[in-house]
Amino acid sequence: MRRFALLALVLALACVGGSARADTFAVLPTQATPFVLPSFTTPNLTGSILMPPSLQTAPSSPQQLDYSQLLGIWQKAGASYGIPWQVLAAINKVESNFGRNMGPSSAGAIGWMQFMPSTWLRWGVDANRDGVADPWNATDAIYSAARYLAAAGGGSDLYRAVYAYNHADWYVREVLGLADTFGGDGTIAFSLDRMQQDLDSARRAVAAAGDELIRAEQAEIRATGVVRRLLARADRAPLLSDRLDLQQQAGAAEATRAQVAELVGRRNQALASAQVQLERAQRASTPASFAPGAAQILGGPSSSGGYVFPVGGGPGQVFASHTHHDYPAVDIAAPAGSPEYALADSVVLTAWSGIDQRCGIGFTIRAFDGQVWTYCHLSYRDPAVVKGASLSAGEQVGLVGSTGHATGPHLHLQLQPATSWPQRQSWFLSFAGTAFTWSDEGAPLEPAAARTLAFAPAAAAGPVFEVVEDASKPRIVRFTRTGP
C-alpha cells in the first residue's frame, strides 16, 4: 500500500503598501486584510458565519466542476488543514459522487460533502470568500470537510477522523481504501470515476430496456388473448352475421397484436444493444475492480471462503435484514440496476424466460456444496444463465429489479426447499459490514484493526468524540482534540 505524505502549505501574504501623496485630497493606501482560514481547534461561535437563506434547499442550478477544478480544491484544502487530498477526494466520491448527488439525503445530509446542518453550523467555512458558508458550494464544503477531519484528529489518526465523519467501520475502510488507489495526480481517481459512470449508465440502460421489453411482451400476451377469445366466440356463434362480425373484430385485434409483436422485436434489439454496451463497460472496468476501494464504487463482487456476495455495490448501498416475513429467505435491497453475481461455483437448474407472477425474472442454481438457491425479481437476467449452464463464483448473472411481486428493487434469495435462513449461514454473515449493511441493526461497528491501511497511522490516545447522556438536556457531544 502506498503512503502519501501530508501536503504542506506556506501562506505568504504580502501587504499592499505605498507612499502617501503630498496633496491634501490624496487617497491613502490601504492595508489588504489577509484571509485566514478558521482554526480546526475551535468550532464556529454561534452566529459567526453567514449561511444560505435555506440551508437544506438545493440550488436550482447545482454547481458542477470539472476534474482539474476539483483536484485543485482537494489539494489546497488538504494542505490548509493537514489532511491528504486523496482522503478528501474519496469522501467527496463516496458522499456525493463528485457533486452529482448532493441530497438532502434521507437523514438530512446536504451538499458536496454531505454535512448534517448541525455539524455545518459548527465547522462550516466560507473558503471562497463570498461572504457565505455554503455546503452546496464545492470550495466551502471541501475546506469544511478538511477542517472537520483535522478537528477529529486527522493530522495523527486518519482512521479515527474518518470514523468521526461517519460512524461505521465499513465506511472508513471504503474511504481509506479508495484514497489509497488515487495516486498522486488524480489520474486514477478520475479514471475510476469515468468507469463508474460508464458502468452505471450501461446498467441503467439494460435495466430500462429490460423493463420496456417486459411491458411489450405482456402487451403482446394480452393482445394474443384478445384475438383467441374473439375467434373462439366466432366459432361458437350460431348466426353467420355474428360470426362474421366477430371475425372482423378478431382481424382488427390481430393487426394490433402484430404491431405489438413488432414492438417486442424492437425492444429485443434495444436490449441486445444495451447489453453490448454493458459488456464493454464491464471489460474496461475489470482490471480496476480488483484494486482495494475501487470494487465498491464499481459494484464488483466481494468474495470470501469460496462464496461471493450475490449483490454488488457495498455496504453503503446494499442492505439485508435478519428475517424475512414469515418464512426463511432474505431480501437484499439495492438500487435498481445493481449487479447480481453467482454466489458460488454452480449449475443452473432452471431459468424462466417469462415473468413469474410472484418471483418475476429469476432462476435456480445448485452450488458446489449441493445447496440449491433461487434468485427472484431481477430486472434483467444474463443470456448465459440458462438451464444446464455452469457458473463461476462472482460471474455476473443479472441486475437488481422489482419484477413479479415486489415492493421495491431487491434480490429475493432463498434455499430450495426454504428450510433455513440464508442470512444465518456463516458465508453470508462473513460479508456483514463489507458487502452489505444490516438494515435492522443500527449499532455501528467500533473502529478496530484497520490500522494497517495506508492512510491510517497509529491511533492517538484519548477519545475524539464522546456522547454525554443527560436527562435534563439534549444529547451533548463532547469533543476532545487528539495528537500534538
XYZ file of N, CA, C and O in Angstrom, residues 398-474:
308
model
N -27.080 -11.034 -13.643
C -28.200 -10.153 -13.946
C -28.112 -8.859 -13.183
O -27.060 -8.506 -12.629
N -29.237 -8.145 -13.145
C -29.311 -6.847 -12.486
C -30.497 -6.815 -11.534
O -31.545 -7.422 -11.798
N -30.326 -6.102 -10.450
C -31.395 -5.971 -9.455
C -32.602 -5.268 -10.064
O -32.471 -4.303 -10.814
N -33.783 -5.768 -9.743
C -35.016 -5.158 -10.226
C -36.144 -5.376 -9.241
O -35.925 -5.684 -8.063
N -37.368 -5.227 -9.732
C -38.547 -5.410 -8.889
C -39.658 -6.104 -9.663
O -40.837 -5.803 -9.483
N -39.280 -7.020 -10.571
C -40.280 -7.749 -11.335
C -40.998 -8.754 -10.436
O -40.462 -9.197 -9.425
N -42.217 -9.106 -10.829
C -43.007 -10.028 -10.022
C -43.618 -9.297 -8.832
O -43.854 -8.085 -8.859
N -43.859 -10.024 -7.758
C -44.478 -9.443 -6.567
C -43.384 -8.839 -5.690
O -42.817 -9.500 -4.826
N -43.082 -7.569 -5.939
C -42.018 -6.891 -5.207
C -42.428 -5.448 -4.961
O -43.040 -4.814 -5.820
N -42.084 -4.937 -3.790
C -42.443 -3.567 -3.447
C -41.330 -2.576 -3.746
O -41.502 -1.379 -3.585
N -40.183 -3.059 -4.160
C -39.053 -2.191 -4.479
C -37.914 -3.021 -5.000
O -37.950 -4.254 -4.949
N -36.863 -2.385 -5.527
C -35.745 -3.150 -6.096
C -34.988 -3.933 -5.032
O -34.549 -3.366 -4.027
N -34.858 -5.234 -5.234
C -34.092 -6.081 -4.323
C -33.923 -7.459 -4.942
O -34.634 -7.825 -5.879
N -32.982 -8.194 -4.405
C -32.833 -9.607 -4.749
C -33.468 -10.429 -3.643
O -33.064 -10.333 -2.481
N -34.452 -11.223 -4.006
C -35.013 -12.204 -3.076
C -34.215 -13.487 -3.264
O -34.172 -14.051 -4.357
N -33.569 -13.934 -2.195
C -32.720 -15.116 -2.248
C -33.217 -16.126 -1.221
O -33.398 -15.777 -0.052
N -33.430 -17.361 -1.674
C -33.859 -18.389 -0.730
C -33.357 -19.753 -1.152
O -33.027 -19.990 -2.319
N -33.264 -20.617 -0.170
C -32.906 -22.006 -0.424
C -34.121 -22.777 -0.910
O -35.268 -22.425 -0.602
N -33.861 -23.847 -1.657
C -34.915 -24.763 -2.100
C -34.621 -26.146 -1.547
O -33.595 -26.725 -1.924
N -35.461 -26.681 -0.656
C -36.619 -26.014 -0.046
C -36.179 -24.969 0.970
O -35.055 -25.012 1.471
N -37.098 -24.043 1.279
C -36.783 -22.933 2.187
C -36.867 -23.409 3.633
O -37.816 -23.110 4.366
N -35.848 -24.164 4.054
C -35.847 -24.754 5.396
C -34.952 -24.013 6.382
O -34.989 -24.298 7.572
N -34.129 -23.082 5.905
C -33.253 -22.330 6.811
C -33.021 -20.938 6.244
O -33.200 -20.692 5.051
N -32.598 -20.040 7.125
C -32.402 -18.641 6.740
C -31.036 -18.465 6.078
O -30.005 -18.750 6.695
N -30.986 -17.958 4.850
C -29.687 -17.740 4.193
C -28.771 -16.832 5.001
O -27.558 -17.043 5.064
N -29.342 -15.784 5.611
C -28.529 -14.792 6.312
C -27.940 -15.312 7.617
O -27.184 -14.593 8.284
N -28.261 -16.550 7.996
C -27.660 -17.135 9.191
C -26.505 -18.067 8.843
O -25.838 -18.582 9.746
N -26.278 -18.278 7.561
C -25.151 -19.116 7.177
C -23.848 -18.327 7.354
O -23.805 -17.103 7.177
N -22.800 -19.053 7.680
C -21.538 -18.395 8.007
C -21.002 -17.558 6.852
O -20.443 -16.474 7.065
N -21.150 -18.047 5.611
C -20.622 -17.291 4.480
C -21.349 -15.952 4.347
O -20.728 -14.927 4.048
N -22.670 -15.944 4.570
C -23.443 -14.704 4.467
C -23.021 -13.741 5.578
O -22.770 -12.557 5.330
N -22.919 -14.248 6.793
C -22.541 -13.414 7.928
C -21.157 -12.798 7.742
O -20.893 -11.691 8.220
N -20.278 -13.511 7.033
C -18.915 -13.005 6.854
C -18.864 -11.737 6.024
O -17.867 -11.015 6.041
N -19.933 -11.440 5.288
C -19.952 -10.254 4.430
C -20.575 -9.038 5.110
O -20.611 -7.953 4.516
N -21.099 -9.202 6.326
C -21.716 -8.080 7.030
C -20.687 -6.985 7.264
O -19.601 -7.230 7.803
N -20.997 -5.782 6.850
C -20.083 -4.659 7.030
C -19.063 -4.483 5.943
O -18.363 -3.468 5.906
N -18.955 -5.462 5.039
C -18.016 -5.330 3.928
C -18.723 -5.346 2.576
O -18.322 -4.637 1.658
N -19.778 -6.166 2.449
C -20.540 -6.211 1.202
C -21.960 -5.695 1.379
O -22.610 -5.326 0.406
N -22.448 -5.672 2.622
C -23.787 -5.163 2.885
C -23.863 -4.670 4.323
O -22.966 -4.912 5.141
N -24.967 -3.978 4.619
C -25.234 -3.483 5.972
C -26.540 -4.077 6.471
O -27.512 -4.174 5.705
N -26.565 -4.466 7.732
C -27.824 -4.935 8.312
C -28.796 -3.775 8.411
O -28.500 -2.761 9.040
N -29.947 -3.898 7.807
C -30.929 -2.811 7.822
C -31.702 -2.756 9.131
O -32.334 -1.742 9.431
N -31.662 -3.824 9.918
C -32.398 -3.853 11.180
C -31.457 -3.898 12.377
O -31.803 -4.369 13.445
N -30.250 -3.370 12.189
C -29.275 -3.310 13.281
C -28.524 -2.010 13.167
O -27.661 -1.853 12.317
N -28.877 -1.058 14.041
C -28.323 0.283 13.918
C -26.989 0.490 14.578
O -26.330 1.493 14.351
N -26.575 -0.429 15.454
C -25.328 -0.206 16.188
C -24.131 -0.237 15.261
O -23.919 -1.218 14.559
N -23.329 0.841 15.209
C -22.159 0.855 14.321
C -21.054 -0.040 14.850
O -20.966 -0.306 16.042
N -20.233 -0.488 13.964
C -19.061 -1.267 14.370
C -18.015 -0.333 14.957
O -17.823 0.780 14.483
N -17.349 -0.786 15.971
C -16.306 0.026 16.572
C -15.051 -0.002 15.712
O -14.743 -1.020 15.105
N -14.316 1.108 15.640
C -13.056 1.077 14.902
C -12.105 0.097 15.562
O -11.901 0.141 16.765
N -11.572 -0.813 14.747
C -10.744 -1.854 15.353
C -9.442 -1.999 14.603
O -8.594 -1.128 14.635
N -9.279 -3.126 13.896
C -7.970 -3.475 13.350
C -7.804 -2.994 11.931
O -7.461 -3.752 11.053
N -8.059 -1.718 11.692
C -7.872 -1.193 10.344
C -6.628 -0.334 10.272
O -6.450 0.441 9.353
N -5.770 -0.459 11.251
C -4.614 0.428 11.335
C -3.556 0.152 10.277
O -2.625 0.921 10.130
N -3.679 -0.940 9.544
C -2.670 -1.260 8.534
C -2.939 -0.570 7.215
O -2.129 -0.643 6.310
N -4.082 0.127 7.096
C -4.363 0.831 5.858
C -3.337 1.943 5.666
O -2.857 2.548 6.629
N -3.056 2.247 4.425
C -2.002 3.208 4.139
C -2.288 4.582 4.716
O -1.388 5.316 5.070
N -3.579 4.948 4.808
C -3.926 6.266 5.311
C -4.341 6.219 6.774
O -5.017 7.095 7.250
N -3.996 5.150 7.491
C -4.426 5.026 8.880
C -3.224 4.857 9.807
O -2.857 3.746 10.149
N -2.589 5.943 10.214
C -1.460 5.830 11.125
C -1.909 5.395 12.510
O -3.093 5.299 12.784
N -0.950 5.152 13.377
C -1.269 4.663 14.714
C -2.181 5.629 15.444
O -2.130 6.844 15.270
N -3.042 5.078 16.296
C -4.036 5.880 16.994
C -3.378 6.779 18.032
O -2.434 6.405 18.703
N -3.938 7.963 18.164
C -3.525 8.829 19.253
C -4.361 8.493 20.472
O -5.466 8.003 20.362
N -3.809 8.756 21.652
C -4.532 8.396 22.862
C -5.712 9.326 23.086
O -5.685 10.485 22.728
N -6.748 8.782 23.738
C -7.885 9.595 24.132
C -8.993 9.602 23.119
O -8.779 9.365 21.936
N -10.212 9.875 23.563
C -11.366 9.882 22.665
C -11.388 11.099 21.768
O -10.774 12.122 22.099
N -12.051 10.975 20.650
C -12.260 12.123 19.775
C -13.610 12.751 20.067
O -13.737 13.929 20.337
N -14.671 11.935 20.013
C -15.996 12.410 20.351
C -16.573 11.528 21.446
O -16.399 10.313 21.418
N -17.269 12.102 22.374
C -17.929 11.336 23.416
C -19.354 11.849 23.546
O -19.584 13.057 23.680
N -20.329 10.947 23.490
C -21.721 11.328 23.660
C -22.068 11.278 25.135
O -21.886 10.253 25.794
N -22.535 12.397 25.670
C -22.869 12.503 27.085
C -24.383 12.520 27.234
O -25.064 13.370 26.645
N -24.913 11.574 27.967
C -26.346 11.489 28.191
C -26.723 12.293 29.435
O -26.120 12.138 30.497
N -27.707 13.178 29.314
C -28.207 13.967 30.433
C -29.700 14.111 30.241
O -30.161 14.709 29.267
N -30.463 13.547 31.170
C -31.921 13.520 31.017
C -32.516 14.917 30.953
O -33.590 15.120 30.382
N -31.844 15.883 31.530
C -32.398 17.234 31.575
C -32.034 18.082 30.374
O -32.502 19.192 30.219
N -31.150 17.532 29.511
C -30.675 18.302 28.362
C -30.658 17.426 27.124
O -30.670 16.202 27.223
N -30.609 18.045 25.935
C -30.426 17.238 24.711
C -29.080 16.524 24.759
O -28.213 16.842 25.571
